[in-house]
PDB file of C-alpha atoms in Angstrom:
ATOM      1  CA  UNK Z 189       0.144  -0.082   0.090  1.00 77.00           C
ATOM      2  CA  UNK Z 190       0.680   3.532  -0.480  1.00 81.00           C
ATOM      3  CA  UNK Z 191       1.178   5.980   2.024  1.00 82.00           C
ATOM      4  CA  UNK Z 192      -0.636  10.011   0.960  1.00 80.00           C
ATOM      5  CA  UNK Z 193       3.263  10.690   1.302  1.00 81.00           C
ATOM      6  CA  UNK Z 194       4.089   8.859  -1.470  1.00 84.00           C
ATOM      7  CA  UNK Z 195       0.811   9.725  -3.828  1.00 79.00           C
ATOM      8  CA  UNK Z 196       1.703  13.612  -3.549  1.00 79.00           C
ATOM      9  CA  UNK Z 197       5.028  12.493  -5.164  1.00 82.00           C
ATOM     10  CA  UNK Z 198       3.188  11.002  -8.207  1.00 81.00           C
ATOM     11  CA  UNK Z 199       2.102  13.935 -10.934  1.00 81.00           C
ATOM     12  CA  UNK Z 200      -2.265  14.898 -11.936  1.00 81.00           C
ATOM     13  CA  UNK Z 201      -2.082  14.002 -15.556  1.00 87.00           C
ATOM     14  CA  UNK Z 202      -4.300  11.838 -17.465  1.00 89.00           C
ATOM     15  CA  UNK Z 203      -2.741   8.494 -17.927  1.00 90.00           C
ATOM     16  CA  UNK Z 204      -6.496   6.659 -18.743  1.00 89.00           C
ATOM     17  CA  UNK Z 205      -6.288   4.589 -21.768  1.00 91.00           C
ATOM     18  CA  UNK Z 206     -10.083   5.203 -22.692  1.00 90.00           C
ATOM     19  CA  UNK Z 207     -11.707   7.831 -21.189  1.00 90.00           C
ATOM     20  CA  UNK Z 208     -15.168   6.407 -21.967  1.00 92.00           C
ATOM     21  CA  UNK Z 209     -14.362   3.189 -19.077  1.00 91.00           C
ATOM     22  CA  UNK Z 210     -13.169   5.600 -17.068  1.00 90.00           C
ATOM     23  CA  UNK Z 211     -15.996   8.091 -17.086  1.00 90.00           C
ATOM     24  CA  UNK Z 212     -18.161   5.063 -16.174  1.00 91.00           C
ATOM     25  CA  UNK Z 213     -16.495   2.431 -13.715  1.00 90.00           C
ATOM     26  CA  UNK Z 214     -15.592   5.611 -11.337  1.00 90.00           C
ATOM     27  CA  UNK Z 215     -19.348   7.077 -11.387  1.00 90.00           C
ATOM     28  CA  UNK Z 216     -20.071   3.506 -10.282  1.00 91.00           C
ATOM     29  CA  UNK Z 217     -17.575   2.907  -8.152  1.00 90.00           C
ATOM     30  CA  UNK Z 218     -17.716   6.206  -6.471  1.00 89.00           C
ATOM     31  CA  UNK Z 219     -21.569   6.332  -6.331  1.00 90.00           C
ATOM     32  CA  UNK Z 220     -21.247   2.828  -4.690  1.00 91.00           C
ATOM     33  CA  UNK Z 221     -18.651   3.615  -2.377  1.00 89.00           C
ATOM     34  CA  UNK Z 222     -19.514   5.001   1.579  1.00 92.00           C
ATOM     35  CA  UNK Z 223     -18.724   7.796   3.279  1.00 92.00           C
ATOM     36  CA  UNK Z 224     -15.188   6.562   4.941  1.00 92.00           C
ATOM     37  CA  UNK Z 225     -13.447   5.007   2.013  1.00 91.00           C
ATOM     38  CA  UNK Z 226     -14.199   8.094  -0.096  1.00 89.00           C
ATOM     39  CA  UNK Z 227     -12.916  10.191   2.972  1.00 92.00           C
ATOM     40  CA  UNK Z 228     -10.101   7.626   2.613  1.00 91.00           C
ATOM     41  CA  UNK Z 229      -9.133   8.547  -0.914  1.00 89.00           C
ATOM     42  CA  UNK Z 230      -9.845  11.525  -0.866  1.00 90.00           C
ATOM     43  CA  UNK Z 231      -7.406  12.083   1.713  1.00 90.00           C
ATOM     44  CA  UNK Z 232      -4.674   9.489   0.322  1.00 88.00           C
ATOM     45  CA  UNK Z 233      -5.007  11.137  -2.811  1.00 88.00           C
ATOM     46  CA  UNK Z 234      -4.867  14.788  -1.378  1.00 88.00           C
ATOM     47  CA  UNK Z 235      -7.515  16.199  -3.096  1.00 88.00           C
ATOM     48  CA  UNK Z 236     -10.908  17.580  -2.787  1.00 87.00           C
ATOM     49  CA  UNK Z 237     -14.803  15.565  -3.519  1.00 84.00           C
ATOM     50  CA  UNK Z 238     -14.518  18.433  -6.645  1.00 89.00           C
ATOM     51  CA  UNK Z 239     -11.736  16.215  -8.119  1.00 87.00           C
ATOM     52  CA  UNK Z 240     -13.093  13.063  -8.447  1.00 85.00           C
ATOM     53  CA  UNK Z 241     -16.850  14.406  -9.721  1.00 87.00           C
ATOM     54  CA  UNK Z 242     -14.141  16.124 -12.403  1.00 89.00           C
ATOM     55  CA  UNK Z 243     -12.605  12.461 -13.018  1.00 87.00           C
ATOM     56  CA  UNK Z 244     -16.068  10.822 -13.921  1.00 80.00           C
ATOM     57  CA  UNK Z 245     -17.469  14.135 -16.300  1.00 87.00           C
ATOM     58  CA  UNK Z 246     -13.683  13.963 -18.440  1.00 90.00           C
ATOM     59  CA  UNK Z 247     -12.982  10.335 -18.771  1.00 89.00           C
ATOM     60  CA  UNK Z 248      -9.313  11.821 -16.632  1.00 91.00           C
ATOM     61  CA  UNK Z 249      -7.798  10.446 -14.040  1.00 91.00           C
ATOM     62  CA  UNK Z 250      -3.866  10.392 -13.230  1.00 89.00           C
ATOM     63  CA  UNK Z 251      -2.207   7.519 -11.916  1.00 90.00           C
ATOM     64  CA  UNK Z 252      -2.449  10.141  -8.527  1.00 89.00           C
ATOM     65  CA  UNK Z 253      -6.214   9.662  -8.392  1.00 91.00           C
ATOM     66  CA  UNK Z 254      -6.162   5.406  -9.513  1.00 90.00           C
ATOM     67  CA  UNK Z 255      -4.208   4.432  -6.904  1.00 90.00           C
ATOM     68  CA  UNK Z 256      -6.325   6.033  -3.850  1.00 90.00           C
ATOM     69  CA  UNK Z 257      -8.685   5.513  -5.333  1.00 91.00           C
ATOM     70  CA  UNK Z 258      -7.823   1.592  -6.149  1.00 91.00           C
ATOM     71  CA  UNK Z 259      -6.351   1.423  -2.487  1.00 91.00           C
ATOM     72  CA  UNK Z 260      -9.440   2.562  -0.618  1.00 91.00           C
ATOM     73  CA  UNK Z 261     -12.198   0.573  -2.637  1.00 92.00           C
ATOM     74  CA  UNK Z 262     -10.503  -2.634  -2.971  1.00 93.00           C
ATOM     75  CA  UNK Z 263     -10.100  -2.461  -7.081  1.00 92.00           C
ATOM     76  CA  UNK Z 264      -6.928  -2.501  -9.620  1.00 92.00           C
ATOM     77  CA  UNK Z 265      -6.118   0.423 -10.652  1.00 91.00           C
ATOM     78  CA  UNK Z 266      -5.586  -0.713 -14.293  1.00 92.00           C
ATOM     79  CA  UNK Z 267      -9.645  -1.261 -14.073  1.00 92.00           C
ATOM     80  CA  UNK Z 268      -9.933   2.963 -13.510  1.00 90.00           C
ATOM     81  CA  UNK Z 269      -7.772   4.075 -15.689  1.00 91.00           C
ATOM     82  CA  UNK Z 270      -9.405   1.547 -19.027  1.00 90.00           C
ATOM     83  CA  UNK Z 271      -6.917  -0.969 -19.686  1.00 90.00           C
ATOM     84  CA  UNK Z 272      -8.024  -3.789 -17.121  1.00 89.00           C
ATOM     85  CA  UNK Z 273     -12.004  -4.701 -17.691  1.00 89.00           C
ATOM     86  CA  UNK Z 274     -11.709  -6.921 -14.425  1.00 89.00           C
ATOM     87  CA  UNK Z 275     -12.252  -4.841 -11.215  1.00 89.00           C
ATOM     88  CA  UNK Z 276     -10.787  -7.933  -9.387  1.00 89.00           C
ATOM     89  CA  UNK Z 277      -8.698  -6.759  -5.687  1.00 92.00           C
ATOM     90  CA  UNK Z 278      -6.376  -4.279  -4.656  1.00 89.00           C
ATOM     91  CA  UNK Z 279      -2.801  -5.406  -5.522  1.00 89.00           C
ATOM     92  CA  UNK Z 280       0.240  -3.978  -4.470  1.00 87.00           C
ATOM     93  CA  UNK Z 281       1.492  -5.321  -8.053  1.00 87.00           C
ATOM     94  CA  UNK Z 282      -0.728  -3.558 -10.144  1.00 88.00           C
ATOM     95  CA  UNK Z 283       0.708  -0.127  -8.629  1.00 87.00           C
ATOM     96  CA  UNK Z 284       3.621  -1.406  -8.919  1.00 87.00           C
ATOM     97  CA  UNK Z 285       3.322  -1.937 -12.617  1.00 87.00           C
ATOM     98  CA  UNK Z 286       1.206   1.286 -13.119  1.00 88.00           C
ATOM     99  CA  UNK Z 287       3.586   3.621 -11.180  1.00 87.00           C
ATOM    100  CA  UNK Z 288       6.349   1.630 -13.220  1.00 87.00           C
ATOM    101  CA  UNK Z 289       4.537   2.186 -16.558  1.00 89.00           C
ATOM    102  CA  UNK Z 290       3.852   5.768 -15.947  1.00 87.00           C
ATOM    103  CA  UNK Z 291       7.921   6.453 -15.288  1.00 86.00           C
ATOM    104  CA  UNK Z 292       7.911   6.248 -11.384  1.00 84.00           C
ATOM    105  CA  UNK Z 293      10.826   4.179 -10.994  1.00 87.00           C
ATOM    106  CA  UNK Z 294      12.459   5.776  -8.261  1.00 85.00           C
ATOM    107  CA  UNK Z 295       8.748   6.338  -6.320  1.00 83.00           C
ATOM    108  CA  UNK Z 296       9.240   2.329  -6.737  1.00 83.00           C
ATOM    109  CA  UNK Z 297      12.632   1.417  -6.002  1.00 83.00           C
ATOM    110  CA  UNK Z 298      11.596   3.665  -2.242  1.00 81.00           C
ATOM    111  CA  UNK Z 299       8.723   1.344  -1.677  1.00 78.00           C
ATOM    112  CA  UNK Z 300       8.269  -1.758  -0.512  1.00 70.00           C
ATOM    113  CA  UNK Z 301       5.672  -2.834  -3.354  1.00 69.00           C
ATOM    114  CA  UNK Z 302       6.532  -6.013  -5.079  1.00 65.00           C
ATOM    115  CA  UNK Z 303       7.699  -7.331  -8.069  1.00 64.00           C
ATOM    116  CA  UNK Z 304       4.546  -9.126  -9.134  1.00 55.00           C
ATOM    117  CA  UNK Z 305       7.415 -11.290 -11.545  1.00 45.00           C
ATOM    118  CA  UNK Z 306       8.590 -13.954  -8.648  1.00 42.00           C
ATOM    119  CA  UNK Z 307      10.112 -17.160  -9.895  1.00 40.00           C
ATOM    120  CA  UNK Z 308       7.582 -19.348  -8.351  1.00 44.00           C
ATOM    121  CA  UNK Z 309      10.327 -21.750  -7.695  1.00 43.00           C
ATOM    122  CA  UNK Z 310      12.763 -19.687  -6.398  1.00 48.00           C
ATOM    123  CA  UNK Z 311      14.370 -21.652  -3.534  1.00 49.00           C
ATOM    124  CA  UNK Z 312      14.378 -20.359  -0.031  1.00 55.00           C
ATOM    125  CA  UNK Z 313      16.726 -20.617   2.232  1.00 60.00           C
ATOM    126  CA  UNK Z 314      14.735 -23.120   5.523  1.00 59.00           C
ATOM    127  CA  UNK Z 315      14.839 -20.618   8.573  1.00 66.00           C
ATOM    128  CA  UNK Z 316      14.457 -22.638  11.447  1.00 61.00           C
ATOM    129  CA  UNK Z 317      11.684 -21.398  14.447  1.00 65.00           C
ATOM    130  CA  UNK Z 318      13.236 -19.339  17.215  1.00 67.00           C
ATOM    131  CA  UNK Z 319      12.332 -21.289  20.807  1.00 67.00           C
ATOM    132  CA  UNK Z 320      10.668 -18.818  22.670  1.00 63.00           C
ATOM    133  CA  UNK Z 321      11.575 -18.336  26.275  1.00 58.00           C
ATOM    134  CA  UNK Z 322       8.461 -19.595  28.136  1.00 58.00           C
ATOM    135  CA  UNK Z 323       9.040 -16.620  30.329  1.00 57.00           C
ATOM    136  CA  UNK Z 324       8.301 -14.421  27.669  1.00 54.00           C
ATOM    137  CA  UNK Z 325       5.012 -12.029  27.861  1.00 52.00           C
ATOM    138  CA  UNK Z 326       2.943  -9.665  26.288  1.00 54.00           C
ATOM    139  CA  UNK Z 327       3.718  -6.076  27.073  1.00 56.00           C
ATOM    140  CA  UNK Z 328       1.066  -4.951  29.547  1.00 58.00           C
ATOM    141  CA  UNK Z 329      -1.058  -2.345  27.539  1.00 59.00           C
ATOM    142  CA  UNK Z 330      -0.711   1.567  28.679  1.00 60.00           C
ATOM    143  CA  UNK Z 331      -2.744   2.263  31.642  1.00 59.00           C
ATOM    144  CA  UNK Z 332      -6.300   2.069  31.367  1.00 57.00           C
ATOM    145  CA  UNK Z 333      -8.445   5.652  31.287  1.00 53.00           C
ATOM    146  CA  UNK Z 334     -10.628   5.696  33.697  1.00 54.00           C
ATOM    147  CA  UNK Z 335     -14.451   5.492  33.446  1.00 49.00           C
ATOM    148  CA  UNK Z 336     -15.402   7.896  34.615  1.00 55.00           C
ATOM    149  CA  UNK Z 337     -13.419  10.268  32.054  1.00 65.00           C
ATOM    150  CA  UNK Z 338     -14.691   8.644  28.745  1.00 65.00           C
ATOM    151  CA  UNK Z 339     -18.242   8.003  28.105  1.00 76.00           C
ATOM    152  CA  UNK Z 340     -19.668   4.239  26.453  1.00 78.00           C
ATOM    153  CA  UNK Z 341     -20.478   5.701  23.372  1.00 80.00           C
ATOM    154  CA  UNK Z 342     -16.770   7.813  23.049  1.00 76.00           C
ATOM    155  CA  UNK Z 343     -14.952   3.682  22.743  1.00 76.00           C
ATOM    156  CA  UNK Z 344     -17.245   3.219  20.093  1.00 80.00           C
ATOM    157  CA  UNK Z 345     -15.751   5.974  18.161  1.00 82.00           C
ATOM    158  CA  UNK Z 346     -12.337   5.746  18.797  1.00 82.00           C
ATOM    159  CA  UNK Z 347     -12.742   1.391  18.628  1.00 81.00           C
ATOM    160  CA  UNK Z 348     -14.255   2.210  14.353  1.00 84.00           C
ATOM    161  CA  UNK Z 349     -12.055   5.111  14.408  1.00 84.00           C
ATOM    162  CA  UNK Z 350      -8.979   2.568  14.780  1.00 83.00           C
ATOM    163  CA  UNK Z 351     -10.448   0.085  12.609  1.00 85.00           C
ATOM    164  CA  UNK Z 352     -10.986   3.058   9.284  1.00 86.00           C
ATOM    165  CA  UNK Z 353      -6.976   3.856  10.039  1.00 85.00           C
ATOM    166  CA  UNK Z 354      -6.429   0.392  10.059  1.00 82.00           C
ATOM    167  CA  UNK Z 355      -7.590  -0.540   6.921  1.00 84.00           C
ATOM    168  CA  UNK Z 356      -6.110   2.617   5.232  1.00 82.00           C
ATOM    169  CA  UNK Z 357      -2.334   1.217   5.855  1.00 82.00           C
ATOM    170  CA  UNK Z 358      -2.044   3.023   9.135  1.00 83.00           C
ATOM    171  CA  UNK Z 359       0.493   0.395  11.330  1.00 83.00           C
ATOM    172  CA  UNK Z 360       0.251   1.468  14.349  1.00 85.00           C
ATOM    173  CA  UNK Z 361      -3.649   1.561  14.428  1.00 84.00           C
ATOM    174  CA  UNK Z 362      -3.176  -1.934  13.356  1.00 86.00           C
ATOM    175  CA  UNK Z 363      -1.223  -2.970  16.302  1.00 86.00           C
ATOM    176  CA  UNK Z 364      -3.177  -1.104  18.577  1.00 86.00           C
ATOM    177  CA  UNK Z 365      -6.759  -2.391  16.888  1.00 84.00           C
ATOM    178  CA  UNK Z 366      -5.195  -6.290  17.234  1.00 84.00           C
ATOM    179  CA  UNK Z 367      -4.029  -5.414  21.444  1.00 85.00           C
ATOM    180  CA  UNK Z 368      -8.298  -4.616  22.163  1.00 83.00           C
ATOM    181  CA  UNK Z 369      -9.123  -7.374  19.989  1.00 81.00           C
ATOM    182  CA  UNK Z 370      -6.945  -9.712  21.658  1.00 82.00           C
ATOM    183  CA  UNK Z 371      -7.925  -8.005  25.430  1.00 81.00           C
ATOM    184  CA  UNK Z 372     -11.737  -8.700  24.079  1.00 78.00           C
ATOM    185  CA  UNK Z 373     -11.336 -12.191  22.888  1.00 79.00           C
ATOM    186  CA  UNK Z 374      -9.355 -13.346  26.517  1.00 67.00           C
TER     187      UNK Z 374
END
């Protein structure tokens, strides 16, 4: 996944190969998207809603917008540019291909986007599992906030916010959400 900071390095020039397909597809997925997904896409691309409307009115889409929409809505970015006919699901390899096609080799090199052309049967060194000492424990969570300080509704809002941040790829949010889920299950 690409971050907003990484997407800021991408130009806003039109890369659609079929503007009619781009118009229809972007309009369709944008109108069907949830509010949180729309906000995530706009935040990733650092654009206003008007920019998205311009995409599905003109059929012109930038690499930046295609990747932000694809990540937020879990779609193949090449579907939005008109290069693929299957919306599929977002994969970093597709993002890598789109970036490389449009000359963003330096950006790809600075990210951890996987190369989709891996050798399927390449021999990998076998790593022996490291023994875990029985004394090791999970680090205790930070001290909880007293119940009187935060109403129950605020806990729900915070939990939902962590979920949205986690889906957006914020590593700290993913870790915190996993801790909370573990505490709730135990």
